[in-house]
PDB file of C-alpha atoms in Angstrom:
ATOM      1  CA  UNK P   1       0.000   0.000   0.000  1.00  0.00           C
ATOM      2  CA  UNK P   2       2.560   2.826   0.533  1.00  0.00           C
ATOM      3  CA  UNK P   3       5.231   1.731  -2.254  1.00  0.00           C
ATOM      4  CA  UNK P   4       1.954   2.609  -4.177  1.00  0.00           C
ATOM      5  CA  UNK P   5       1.469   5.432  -2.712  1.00  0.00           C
ATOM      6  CA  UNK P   6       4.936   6.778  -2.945  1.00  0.00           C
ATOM      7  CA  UNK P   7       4.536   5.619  -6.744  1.00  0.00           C
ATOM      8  CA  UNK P   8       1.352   7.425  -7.422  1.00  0.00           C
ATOM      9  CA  UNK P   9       3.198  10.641  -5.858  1.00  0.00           C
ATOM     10  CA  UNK P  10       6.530  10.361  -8.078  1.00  0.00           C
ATOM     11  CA  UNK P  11       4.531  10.314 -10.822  1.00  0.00           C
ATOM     12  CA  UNK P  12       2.031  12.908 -10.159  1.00  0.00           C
ATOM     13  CA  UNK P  13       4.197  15.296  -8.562  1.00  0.00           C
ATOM     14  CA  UNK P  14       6.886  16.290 -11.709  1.00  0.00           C
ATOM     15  CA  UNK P  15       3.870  17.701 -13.497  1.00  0.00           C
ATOM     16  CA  UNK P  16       1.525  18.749 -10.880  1.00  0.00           C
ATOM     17  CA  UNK P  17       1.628  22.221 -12.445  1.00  0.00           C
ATOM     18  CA  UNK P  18       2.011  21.520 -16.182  1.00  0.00           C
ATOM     19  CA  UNK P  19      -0.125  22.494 -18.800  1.00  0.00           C
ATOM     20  CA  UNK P  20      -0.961  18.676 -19.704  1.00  0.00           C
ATOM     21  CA  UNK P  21      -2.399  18.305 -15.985  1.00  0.00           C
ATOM     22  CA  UNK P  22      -4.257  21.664 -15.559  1.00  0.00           C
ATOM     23  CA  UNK P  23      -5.846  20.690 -19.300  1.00  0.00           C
ATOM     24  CA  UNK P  24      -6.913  17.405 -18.082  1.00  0.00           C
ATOM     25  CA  UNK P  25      -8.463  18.849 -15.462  1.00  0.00           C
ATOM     26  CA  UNK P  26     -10.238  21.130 -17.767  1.00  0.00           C
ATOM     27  CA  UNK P  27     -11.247  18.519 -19.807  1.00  0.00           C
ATOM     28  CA  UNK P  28     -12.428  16.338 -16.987  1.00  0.00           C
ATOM     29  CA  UNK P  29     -14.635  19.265 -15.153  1.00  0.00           C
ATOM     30  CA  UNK P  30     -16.007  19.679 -18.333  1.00  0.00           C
ATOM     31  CA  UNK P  31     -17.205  16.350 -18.861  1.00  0.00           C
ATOM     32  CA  UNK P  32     -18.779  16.577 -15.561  1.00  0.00           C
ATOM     33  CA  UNK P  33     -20.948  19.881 -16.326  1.00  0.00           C
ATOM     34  CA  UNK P  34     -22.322  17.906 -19.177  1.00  0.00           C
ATOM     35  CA  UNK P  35     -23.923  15.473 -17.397  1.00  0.00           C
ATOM     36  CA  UNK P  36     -24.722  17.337 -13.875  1.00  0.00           C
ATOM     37  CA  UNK P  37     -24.988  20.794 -11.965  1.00  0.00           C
ATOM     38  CA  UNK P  38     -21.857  21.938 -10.094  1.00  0.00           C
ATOM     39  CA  UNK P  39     -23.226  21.800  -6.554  1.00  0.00           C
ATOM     40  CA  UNK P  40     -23.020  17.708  -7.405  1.00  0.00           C
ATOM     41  CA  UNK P  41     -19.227  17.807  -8.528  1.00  0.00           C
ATOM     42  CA  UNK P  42     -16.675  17.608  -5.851  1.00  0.00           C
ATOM     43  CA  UNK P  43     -12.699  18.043  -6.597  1.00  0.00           C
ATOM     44  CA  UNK P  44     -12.458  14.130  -5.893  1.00  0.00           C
ATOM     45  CA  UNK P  45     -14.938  13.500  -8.866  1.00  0.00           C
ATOM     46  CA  UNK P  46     -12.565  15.937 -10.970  1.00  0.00           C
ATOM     47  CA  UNK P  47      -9.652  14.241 -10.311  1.00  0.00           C
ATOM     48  CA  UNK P  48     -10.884  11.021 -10.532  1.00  0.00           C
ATOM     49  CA  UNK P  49     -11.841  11.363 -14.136  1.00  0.00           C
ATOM     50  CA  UNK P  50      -8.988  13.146 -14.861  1.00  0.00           C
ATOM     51  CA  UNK P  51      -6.695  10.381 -13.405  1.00  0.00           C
ATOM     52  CA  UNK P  52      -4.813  12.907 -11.202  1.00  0.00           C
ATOM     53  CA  UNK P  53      -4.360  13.743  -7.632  1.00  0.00           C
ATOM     54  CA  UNK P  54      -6.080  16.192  -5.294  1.00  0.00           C
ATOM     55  CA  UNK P  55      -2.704  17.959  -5.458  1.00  0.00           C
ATOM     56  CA  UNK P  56      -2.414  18.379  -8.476  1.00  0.00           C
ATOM     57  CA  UNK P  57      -6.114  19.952  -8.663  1.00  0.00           C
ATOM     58  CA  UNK P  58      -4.894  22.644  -6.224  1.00  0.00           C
ATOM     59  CA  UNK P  59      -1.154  23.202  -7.970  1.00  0.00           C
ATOM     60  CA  UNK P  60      -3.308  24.098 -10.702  1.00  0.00           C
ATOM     61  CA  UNK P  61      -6.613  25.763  -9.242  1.00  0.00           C
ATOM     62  CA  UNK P  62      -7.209  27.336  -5.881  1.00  0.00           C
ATOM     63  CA  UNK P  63     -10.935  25.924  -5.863  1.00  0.00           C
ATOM     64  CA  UNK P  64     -14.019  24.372  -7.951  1.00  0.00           C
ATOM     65  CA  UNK P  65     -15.153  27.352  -9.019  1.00  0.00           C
ATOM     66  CA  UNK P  66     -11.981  28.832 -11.058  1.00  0.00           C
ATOM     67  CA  UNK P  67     -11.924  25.354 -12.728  1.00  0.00           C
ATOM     68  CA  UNK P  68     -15.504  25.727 -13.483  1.00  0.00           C
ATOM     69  CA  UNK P  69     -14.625  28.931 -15.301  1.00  0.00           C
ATOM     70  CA  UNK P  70     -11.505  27.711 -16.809  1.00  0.00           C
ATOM     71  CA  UNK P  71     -13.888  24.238 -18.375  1.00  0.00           C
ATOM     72  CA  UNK P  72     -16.780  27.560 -19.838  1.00  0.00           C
ATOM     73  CA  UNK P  73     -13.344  29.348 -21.250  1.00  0.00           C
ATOM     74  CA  UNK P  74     -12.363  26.497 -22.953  1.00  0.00           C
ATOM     75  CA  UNK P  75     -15.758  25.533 -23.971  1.00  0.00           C
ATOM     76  CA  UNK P  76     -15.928  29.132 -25.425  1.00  0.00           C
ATOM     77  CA  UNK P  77     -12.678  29.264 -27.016  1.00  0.00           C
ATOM     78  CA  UNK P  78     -13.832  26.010 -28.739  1.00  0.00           C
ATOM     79  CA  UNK P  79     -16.789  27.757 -29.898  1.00  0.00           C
ATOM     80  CA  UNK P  80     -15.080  30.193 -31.523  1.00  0.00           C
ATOM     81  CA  UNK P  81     -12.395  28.486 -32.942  1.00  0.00           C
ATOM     82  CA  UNK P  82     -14.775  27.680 -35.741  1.00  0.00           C
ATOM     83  CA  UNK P  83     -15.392  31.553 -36.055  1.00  0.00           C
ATOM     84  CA  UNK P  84     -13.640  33.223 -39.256  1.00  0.00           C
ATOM     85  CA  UNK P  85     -10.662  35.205 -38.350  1.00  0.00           C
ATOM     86  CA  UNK P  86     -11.295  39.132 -38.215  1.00  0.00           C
ATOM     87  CA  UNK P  87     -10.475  41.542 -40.313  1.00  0.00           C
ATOM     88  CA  UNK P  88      -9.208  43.674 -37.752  1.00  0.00           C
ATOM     89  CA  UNK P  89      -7.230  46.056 -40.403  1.00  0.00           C
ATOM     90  CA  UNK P  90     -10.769  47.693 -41.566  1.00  0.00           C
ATOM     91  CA  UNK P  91     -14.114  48.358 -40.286  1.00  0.00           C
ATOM     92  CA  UNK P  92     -16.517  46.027 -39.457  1.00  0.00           C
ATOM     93  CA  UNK P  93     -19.062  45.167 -42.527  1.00  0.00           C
ATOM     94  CA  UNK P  94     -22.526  44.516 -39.997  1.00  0.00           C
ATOM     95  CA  UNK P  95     -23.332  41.458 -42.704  1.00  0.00           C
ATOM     96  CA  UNK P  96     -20.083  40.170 -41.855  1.00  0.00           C
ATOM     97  CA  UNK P  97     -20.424  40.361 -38.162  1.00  0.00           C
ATOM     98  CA  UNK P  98     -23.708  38.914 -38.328  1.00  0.00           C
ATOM     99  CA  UNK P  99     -22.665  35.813 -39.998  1.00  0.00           C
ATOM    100  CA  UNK P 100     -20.207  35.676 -37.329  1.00  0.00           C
ATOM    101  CA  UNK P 101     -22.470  35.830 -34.287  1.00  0.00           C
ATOM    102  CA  UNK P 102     -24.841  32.797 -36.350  1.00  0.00           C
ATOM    103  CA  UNK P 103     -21.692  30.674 -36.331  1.00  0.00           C
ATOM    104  CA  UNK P 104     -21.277  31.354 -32.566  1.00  0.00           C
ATOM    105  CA  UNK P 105     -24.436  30.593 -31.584  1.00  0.00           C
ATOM    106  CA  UNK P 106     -24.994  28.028 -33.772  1.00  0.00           C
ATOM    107  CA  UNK P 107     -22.200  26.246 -32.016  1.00  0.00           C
ATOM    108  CA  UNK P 108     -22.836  27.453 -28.322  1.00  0.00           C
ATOM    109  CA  UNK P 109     -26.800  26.195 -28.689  1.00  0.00           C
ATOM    110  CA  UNK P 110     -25.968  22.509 -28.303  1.00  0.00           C
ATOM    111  CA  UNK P 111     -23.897  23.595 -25.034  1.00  0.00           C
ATOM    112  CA  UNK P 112     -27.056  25.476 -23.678  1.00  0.00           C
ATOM    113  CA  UNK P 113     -27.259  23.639 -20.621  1.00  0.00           C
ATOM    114  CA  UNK P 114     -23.587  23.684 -19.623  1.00  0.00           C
ATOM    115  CA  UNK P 115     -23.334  27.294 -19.828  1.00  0.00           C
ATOM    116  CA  UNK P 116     -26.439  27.541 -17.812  1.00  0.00           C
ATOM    117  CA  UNK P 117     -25.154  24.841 -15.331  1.00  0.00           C
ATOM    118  CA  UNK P 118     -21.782  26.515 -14.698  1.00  0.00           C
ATOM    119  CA  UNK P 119     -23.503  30.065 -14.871  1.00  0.00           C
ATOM    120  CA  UNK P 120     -26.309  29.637 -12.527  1.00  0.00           C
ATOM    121  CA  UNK P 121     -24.227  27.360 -10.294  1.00  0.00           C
ATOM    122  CA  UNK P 122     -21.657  27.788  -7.262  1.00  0.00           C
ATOM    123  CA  UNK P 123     -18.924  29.710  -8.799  1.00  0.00           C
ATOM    124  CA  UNK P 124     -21.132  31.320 -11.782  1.00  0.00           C
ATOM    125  CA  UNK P 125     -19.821  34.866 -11.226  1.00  0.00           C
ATOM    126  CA  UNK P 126     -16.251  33.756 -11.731  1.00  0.00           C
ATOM    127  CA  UNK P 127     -17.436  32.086 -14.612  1.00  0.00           C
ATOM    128  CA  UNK P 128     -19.316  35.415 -16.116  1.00  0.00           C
ATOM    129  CA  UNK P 129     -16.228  37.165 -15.069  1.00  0.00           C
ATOM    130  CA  UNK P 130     -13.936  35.121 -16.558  1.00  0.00           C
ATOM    131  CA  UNK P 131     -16.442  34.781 -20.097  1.00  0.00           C
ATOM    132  CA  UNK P 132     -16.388  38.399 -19.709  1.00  0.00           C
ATOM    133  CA  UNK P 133     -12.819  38.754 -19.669  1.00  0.00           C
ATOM    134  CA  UNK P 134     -12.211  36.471 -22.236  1.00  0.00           C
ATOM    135  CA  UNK P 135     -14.224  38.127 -24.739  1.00  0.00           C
ATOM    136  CA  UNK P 136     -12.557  41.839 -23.530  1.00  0.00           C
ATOM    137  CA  UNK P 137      -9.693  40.500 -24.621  1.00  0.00           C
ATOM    138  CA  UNK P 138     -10.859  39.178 -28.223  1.00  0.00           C
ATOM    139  CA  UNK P 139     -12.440  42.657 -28.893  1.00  0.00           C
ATOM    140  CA  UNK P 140      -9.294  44.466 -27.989  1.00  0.00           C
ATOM    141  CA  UNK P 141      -6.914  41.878 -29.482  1.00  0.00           C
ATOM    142  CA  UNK P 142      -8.616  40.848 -32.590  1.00  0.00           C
ATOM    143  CA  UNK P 143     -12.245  42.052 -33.445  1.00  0.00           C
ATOM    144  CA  UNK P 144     -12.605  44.578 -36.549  1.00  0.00           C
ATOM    145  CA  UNK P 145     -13.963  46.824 -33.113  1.00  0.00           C
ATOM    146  CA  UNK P 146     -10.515  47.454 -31.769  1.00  0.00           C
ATOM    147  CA  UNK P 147      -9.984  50.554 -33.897  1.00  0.00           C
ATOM    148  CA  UNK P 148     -13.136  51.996 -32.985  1.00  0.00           C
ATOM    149  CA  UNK P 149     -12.893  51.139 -29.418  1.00  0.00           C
ATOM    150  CA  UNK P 150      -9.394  52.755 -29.219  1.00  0.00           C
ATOM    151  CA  UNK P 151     -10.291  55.572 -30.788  1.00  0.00           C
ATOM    152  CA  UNK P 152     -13.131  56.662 -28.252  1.00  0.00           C
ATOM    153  CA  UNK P 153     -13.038  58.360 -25.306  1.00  0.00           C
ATOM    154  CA  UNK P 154     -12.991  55.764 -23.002  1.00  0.00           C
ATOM    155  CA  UNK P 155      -9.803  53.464 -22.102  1.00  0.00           C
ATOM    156  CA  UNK P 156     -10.040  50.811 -23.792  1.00  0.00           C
ATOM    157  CA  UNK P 157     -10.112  48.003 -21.370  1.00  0.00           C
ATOM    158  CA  UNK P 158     -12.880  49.822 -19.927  1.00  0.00           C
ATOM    159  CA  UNK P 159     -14.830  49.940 -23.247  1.00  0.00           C
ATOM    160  CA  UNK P 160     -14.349  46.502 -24.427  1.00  0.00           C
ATOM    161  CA  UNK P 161     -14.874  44.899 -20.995  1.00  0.00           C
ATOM    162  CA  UNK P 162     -18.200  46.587 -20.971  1.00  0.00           C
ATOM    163  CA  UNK P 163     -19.020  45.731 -24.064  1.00  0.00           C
ATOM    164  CA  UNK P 164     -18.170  42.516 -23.363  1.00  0.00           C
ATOM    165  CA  UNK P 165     -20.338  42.181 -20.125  1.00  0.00           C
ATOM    166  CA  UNK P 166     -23.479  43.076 -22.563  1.00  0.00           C
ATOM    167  CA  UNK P 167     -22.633  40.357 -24.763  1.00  0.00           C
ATOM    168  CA  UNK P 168     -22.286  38.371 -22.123  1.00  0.00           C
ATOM    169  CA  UNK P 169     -25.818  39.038 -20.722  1.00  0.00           C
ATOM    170  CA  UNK P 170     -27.846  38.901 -24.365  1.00  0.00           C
ATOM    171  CA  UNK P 171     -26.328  35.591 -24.843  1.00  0.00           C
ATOM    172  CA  UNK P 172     -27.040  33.823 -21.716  1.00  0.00           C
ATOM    173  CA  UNK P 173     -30.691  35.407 -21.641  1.00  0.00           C
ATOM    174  CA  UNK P 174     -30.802  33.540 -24.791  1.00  0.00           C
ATOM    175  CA  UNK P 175     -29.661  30.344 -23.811  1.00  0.00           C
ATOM    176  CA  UNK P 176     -31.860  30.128 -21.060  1.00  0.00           C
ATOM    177  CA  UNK P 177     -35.004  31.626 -22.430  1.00  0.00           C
ATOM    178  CA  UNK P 178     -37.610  28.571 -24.303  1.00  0.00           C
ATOM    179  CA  UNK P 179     -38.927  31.343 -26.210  1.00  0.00           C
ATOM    180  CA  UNK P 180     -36.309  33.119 -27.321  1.00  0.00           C
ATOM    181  CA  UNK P 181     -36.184  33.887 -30.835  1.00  0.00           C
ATOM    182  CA  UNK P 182     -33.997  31.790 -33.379  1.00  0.00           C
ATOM    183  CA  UNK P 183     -30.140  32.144 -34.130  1.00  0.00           C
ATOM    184  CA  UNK P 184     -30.858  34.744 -37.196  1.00  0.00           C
ATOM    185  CA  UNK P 185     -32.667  36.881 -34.989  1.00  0.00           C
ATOM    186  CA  UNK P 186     -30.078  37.071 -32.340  1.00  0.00           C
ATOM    187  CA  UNK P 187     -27.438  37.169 -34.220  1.00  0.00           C
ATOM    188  CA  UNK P 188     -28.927  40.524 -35.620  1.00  0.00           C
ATOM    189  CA  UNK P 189     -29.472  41.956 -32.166  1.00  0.00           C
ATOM    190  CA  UNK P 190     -25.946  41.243 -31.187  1.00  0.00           C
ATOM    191  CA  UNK P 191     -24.654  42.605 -34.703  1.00  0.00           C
ATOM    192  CA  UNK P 192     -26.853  45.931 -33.567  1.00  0.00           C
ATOM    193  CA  UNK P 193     -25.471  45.789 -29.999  1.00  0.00           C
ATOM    194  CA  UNK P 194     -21.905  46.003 -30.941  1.00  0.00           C
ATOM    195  CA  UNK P 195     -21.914  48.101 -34.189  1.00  0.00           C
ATOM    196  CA  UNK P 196     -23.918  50.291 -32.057  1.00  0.00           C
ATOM    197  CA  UNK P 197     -21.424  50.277 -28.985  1.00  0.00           C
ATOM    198  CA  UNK P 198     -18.288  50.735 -30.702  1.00  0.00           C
ATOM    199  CA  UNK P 199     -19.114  53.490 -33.288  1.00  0.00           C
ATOM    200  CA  UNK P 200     -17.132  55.818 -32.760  1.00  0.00           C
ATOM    201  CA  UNK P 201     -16.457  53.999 -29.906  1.00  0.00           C
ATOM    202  CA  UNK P 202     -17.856  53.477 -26.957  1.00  0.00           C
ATOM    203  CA  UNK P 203     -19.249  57.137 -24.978  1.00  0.00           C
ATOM    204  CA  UNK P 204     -18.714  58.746 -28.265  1.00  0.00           C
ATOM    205  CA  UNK P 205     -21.315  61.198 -29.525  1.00  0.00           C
ATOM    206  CA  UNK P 206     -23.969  59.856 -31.275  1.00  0.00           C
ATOM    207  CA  UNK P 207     -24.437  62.082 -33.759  1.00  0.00           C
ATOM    208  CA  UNK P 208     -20.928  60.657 -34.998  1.00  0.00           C
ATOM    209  CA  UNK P 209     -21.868  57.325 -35.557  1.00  0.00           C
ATOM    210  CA  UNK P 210     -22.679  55.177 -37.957  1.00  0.00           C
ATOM    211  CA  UNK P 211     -19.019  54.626 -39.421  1.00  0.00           C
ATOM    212  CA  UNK P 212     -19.519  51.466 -39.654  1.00  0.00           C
ATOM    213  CA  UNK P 213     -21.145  49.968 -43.099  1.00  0.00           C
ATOM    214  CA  UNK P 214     -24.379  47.659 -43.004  1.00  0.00           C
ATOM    215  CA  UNK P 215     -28.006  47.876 -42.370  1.00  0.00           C
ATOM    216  CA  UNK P 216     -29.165  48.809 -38.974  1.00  0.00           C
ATOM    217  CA  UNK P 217     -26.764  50.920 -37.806  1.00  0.00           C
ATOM    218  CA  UNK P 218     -28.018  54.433 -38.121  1.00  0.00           C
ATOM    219  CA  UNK P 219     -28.435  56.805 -35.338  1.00  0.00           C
TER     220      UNK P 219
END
């Protein structure tokens, strides 16, 4: 019994931190959220699927709920991964952007309940916090918005993060309402919501936007 302990240990311990544990982990918590609500998942059920050890869970997370939000990250970067890459050298085209958000959405609908799970659940704000982050970060990094964003009168981590909270909101309501309407529909709205909030950038006078091209934009 200890010689297997001590073996289990050796060979836990040289990569309790690496990126191949902490993504097993990942991989493992998200399994879990598929099939049941957080307040059911312990770290002992993480680590048992993931075939690691409760210190390993802890040299890579500091509880259940940042691994929650790392598993709805890494759902979310998998949703967009299918997303076309953005033309971040010229304005948004609203057609374009719309497409976009149907691709999105298209993808995240089959993952309704997960996101709703690890949303509504212990832990959900870190996990709209770090979903909010996440998408900050793609807006100021590489979104056709960037320009605009920058070039308002707001810093621009301040812009895109709210931006990114509203995005945040629409598409949960979504995801959790029976009624809501179809992709095309929401994809609009969120084509609307951003086009709207970025030109000329967010705070900017109204009377200056509609610098981006497309239908529905006006002021």
């Amino acid at each position: 019994m200890t010689s297997n302990l001590q073996t289990a240990s050796r060979t836990d311990s040289p990569t309790a931190s690496s990126p191949q544990s902490r993504q097993r982990l990942v991989t493992a918590a998200t399994a879990l959220l598929d099939e049941r609500d957080p307040a059911g998942i312990t770290i002992t059920d993480v680590v048992k699927r993931a075939g690691l050890t409760r210190p390993t869970f802890y040299a890579s997370f500091p509880d259940l709920p940042a691994a929650f939000a790392a598993a709805a990250v890494a759902r979310l970067e998998d949703v967009f991964a299918a997303a076309p890459p953005a033309a971040t050298a010229r304005q948004a085209d609203a057609e374009e952007l719309a497409a976009t958000f149907r691709q999105l959405l298209t993808r995240m609908q089959p993952h309704a309940e997960f996101f709703l799970r690890v949303l509504n659940g212990p832990g959900g704000p870190a996990t709209e916090a770090a979903i909010i982050q996440y998408l900050a970060e793609r807006l100021r990094s590489s979104s056709p918005a960037t320009a605009a964003l920058a070039a308002g009168p707001l810093p621009l981590q301040v812009s895109s993060e709210a931006i990114a909270a509203g995005v945040t909101w629409t598409m949960r309501r979504w995801l959790a309402d029976p009624h809501a309407p179809g992709v095309e529909a929401a994809s609009g709205l969120l084509r609307d919501l951003v086009l709207r909030m970025t030109a000329p950038g967010l705070g900017g006078c109204a009377a200056d936007r509609g610098v981006f091209t497309g239908k529905g934009i006006n002021s």
